[in-house]
């Protein structure tokens, strides 16, 4: 009987110890899962914060580049040759009126028709022409000059004069945005 009681006590202790180990194992497993979830949450928060910081840095860099481009264009405008005076001897002057892509901006300027055409293109580039959708400055390679009638796109020939590209008198030119199709 004493042996039976000892045996039952041992069995009960083993059951109790086994149950305790099972509880500790479950608790450890739950703890490790909670730690893993916390680490994942912290990792996600860190990644989100990093993405936010990257977006802020990218926006700041974009703003810096935009300001630098604005300054470059203003400097370009300041470096353009002066407009020829009306009636200057030996100079054929064309008064050119430009209609900008926004539909409302109109700018006029006089040019010597024997002057390099690049001066006219630089004059257009020196204006802060912005995209209608995102308000970013449009680069010159996204713009073209077009006569109204007959419709003709003016070529950007590096060494040509205004006369050589077809501008030899007072005219209206449309500044068009070139869209990718």
XYZ file of C-alpha atoms in Angstrom:
181
model
C 0.000 0.000 0.000
C 2.845 2.360 0.815
C 4.474 1.509 -2.500
C 1.181 2.158 -4.258
C 0.890 5.562 -2.566
C 4.478 6.389 -3.495
C 3.823 5.276 -7.028
C 0.648 7.396 -7.259
C 2.551 10.364 -5.825
C 5.295 9.919 -8.397
C 2.746 9.612 -11.206
C 0.912 12.711 -9.963
C 4.194 14.655 -9.723
C 5.128 13.570 -13.233
C 1.683 14.564 -14.542
C 1.906 17.876 -12.711
C 5.455 18.460 -13.968
C 4.449 17.480 -17.491
C 1.469 19.852 -17.346
C 3.724 22.602 -15.970
C 6.282 21.994 -18.755
C 3.457 22.085 -21.286
C 2.194 25.403 -19.872
C 5.737 26.850 -19.814
C 6.284 25.643 -23.392
C 3.012 27.234 -24.512
C 3.890 30.452 -22.682
C 7.352 30.484 -24.248
C 5.838 29.863 -27.682
C 3.288 32.661 -27.195
C 6.034 34.949 -25.900
C 8.232 34.203 -28.937
C 5.259 34.811 -31.274
C 4.533 38.111 -29.512
C 8.218 39.070 -29.809
C 8.216 38.175 -33.497
C 5.038 40.220 -34.074
C 6.557 43.171 -32.191
C 9.742 42.917 -34.250
C 7.707 42.777 -37.468
C 5.637 45.758 -36.361
C 8.772 47.733 -35.462
C 10.344 46.747 -38.772
C 7.228 47.906 -40.679
C 7.154 51.172 -38.724
C 10.855 51.681 -39.451
C 10.317 50.976 -43.174
C 7.352 53.370 -43.281
C 9.387 56.051 -41.525
C 12.256 55.442 -43.949
C 9.883 55.735 -46.935
C 8.471 58.951 -45.493
C 11.971 60.369 -44.971
C 12.977 59.303 -48.491
C 9.879 61.037 -49.874
C 10.704 64.218 -47.921
C 14.316 64.106 -49.159
C 13.181 63.495 -52.745
C 10.725 66.399 -52.554
C 13.438 68.665 -51.115
C 15.866 67.624 -53.862
C 13.203 68.147 -56.524
C 12.468 71.598 -55.088
C 16.194 72.427 -55.044
C 16.570 71.332 -58.683
C 13.464 73.317 -59.664
C 14.862 76.471 -58.016
C 18.232 75.937 -59.719
C 16.481 75.535 -63.085
C 14.444 78.702 -62.485
C 17.655 80.587 -61.685
C 19.365 79.175 -64.792
C 16.464 80.342 -66.957
C 16.433 83.804 -65.413
C 20.198 84.048 -65.978
C 19.620 82.907 -69.567
C 17.044 85.694 -70.042
C 19.515 88.239 -68.671
C 22.219 87.017 -71.061
C 20.123 87.364 -74.236
C 21.143 90.078 -76.694
C 19.135 93.278 -76.508
C 16.154 93.690 -78.797
C 17.027 95.546 -82.000
C 15.435 98.942 -82.251
C 12.722 99.538 -84.819
C 14.135 101.218 -87.903
C 17.782 100.384 -87.159
C 19.904 100.777 -90.285
C 20.884 97.569 -92.050
C 18.809 95.409 -89.729
C 15.622 93.616 -90.727
C 13.525 93.379 -87.589
C 10.681 90.926 -87.029
C 8.295 91.480 -84.165
C 7.336 87.992 -82.992
C 4.382 87.361 -80.756
C 4.481 84.083 -78.823
C 1.381 82.306 -77.540
C 2.249 80.006 -74.637
C 0.764 76.545 -73.911
C -1.389 77.817 -71.034
C -3.539 79.611 -73.622
C -3.439 82.970 -71.861
C 0.197 84.065 -71.777
C 1.323 86.136 -74.718
C 4.776 87.660 -75.072
C 6.211 89.812 -77.858
C 9.818 90.496 -78.714
C 11.740 91.969 -81.636
C 14.495 89.923 -83.289
C 16.994 90.597 -86.053
C 16.009 88.036 -88.721
C 19.695 87.502 -89.524
C 20.373 86.607 -85.902
C 20.892 82.970 -84.853
C 17.567 81.188 -84.374
C 18.875 79.732 -81.132
C 18.418 83.192 -79.558
C 14.667 82.918 -80.167
C 14.608 79.416 -78.678
C 16.635 80.621 -75.690
C 14.130 83.469 -75.263
C 11.332 80.879 -75.037
C 13.371 78.668 -72.720
C 14.057 81.635 -70.438
C 10.357 81.855 -69.625
C 9.088 79.701 -66.794
C 6.643 77.590 -68.799
C 4.997 75.037 -66.548
C 3.144 71.807 -67.153
C -0.594 72.336 -66.674
C -1.015 69.162 -64.646
C 1.890 69.046 -62.190
C 3.103 72.678 -62.394
C 6.696 71.563 -63.065
C 8.881 73.544 -65.436
C 8.750 72.173 -68.952
C 12.153 71.471 -70.467
C 12.781 72.925 -73.914
C 12.816 69.454 -75.451
C 9.109 69.176 -74.568
C 8.265 72.415 -76.415
C 8.171 73.415 -80.065
C 7.424 76.591 -82.006
C 4.724 76.399 -84.651
C 3.436 78.921 -87.194
C -0.336 79.296 -87.237
C -1.103 79.366 -90.933
C 0.164 77.537 -92.756
C 0.965 75.288 -89.806
C 4.676 74.572 -89.736
C 6.939 73.376 -86.928
C 10.066 75.511 -86.831
C 13.227 73.395 -86.873
C 15.892 73.832 -84.205
C 18.923 74.074 -86.410
C 21.970 75.013 -84.324
C 23.620 77.397 -86.798
C 20.604 78.679 -88.757
C 19.317 82.226 -88.696
C 15.687 83.173 -88.144
C 15.405 83.926 -91.856
C 16.743 80.450 -92.720
C 14.134 78.689 -90.590
C 11.328 80.734 -92.127
C 10.922 83.725 -89.806
C 11.568 86.862 -91.814
C 8.683 89.178 -90.897
C 6.311 90.000 -88.074
C 4.534 86.823 -87.076
C 2.708 84.916 -84.367
C 4.264 81.676 -83.145
C 2.542 79.158 -80.925
C 4.627 77.504 -78.217
C 3.266 73.962 -78.059
C 3.913 71.267 -75.557
C 5.006 68.002 -77.126
C 3.065 65.070 -75.706
C 4.275 61.489 -75.782
C 1.852 59.234 -77.627
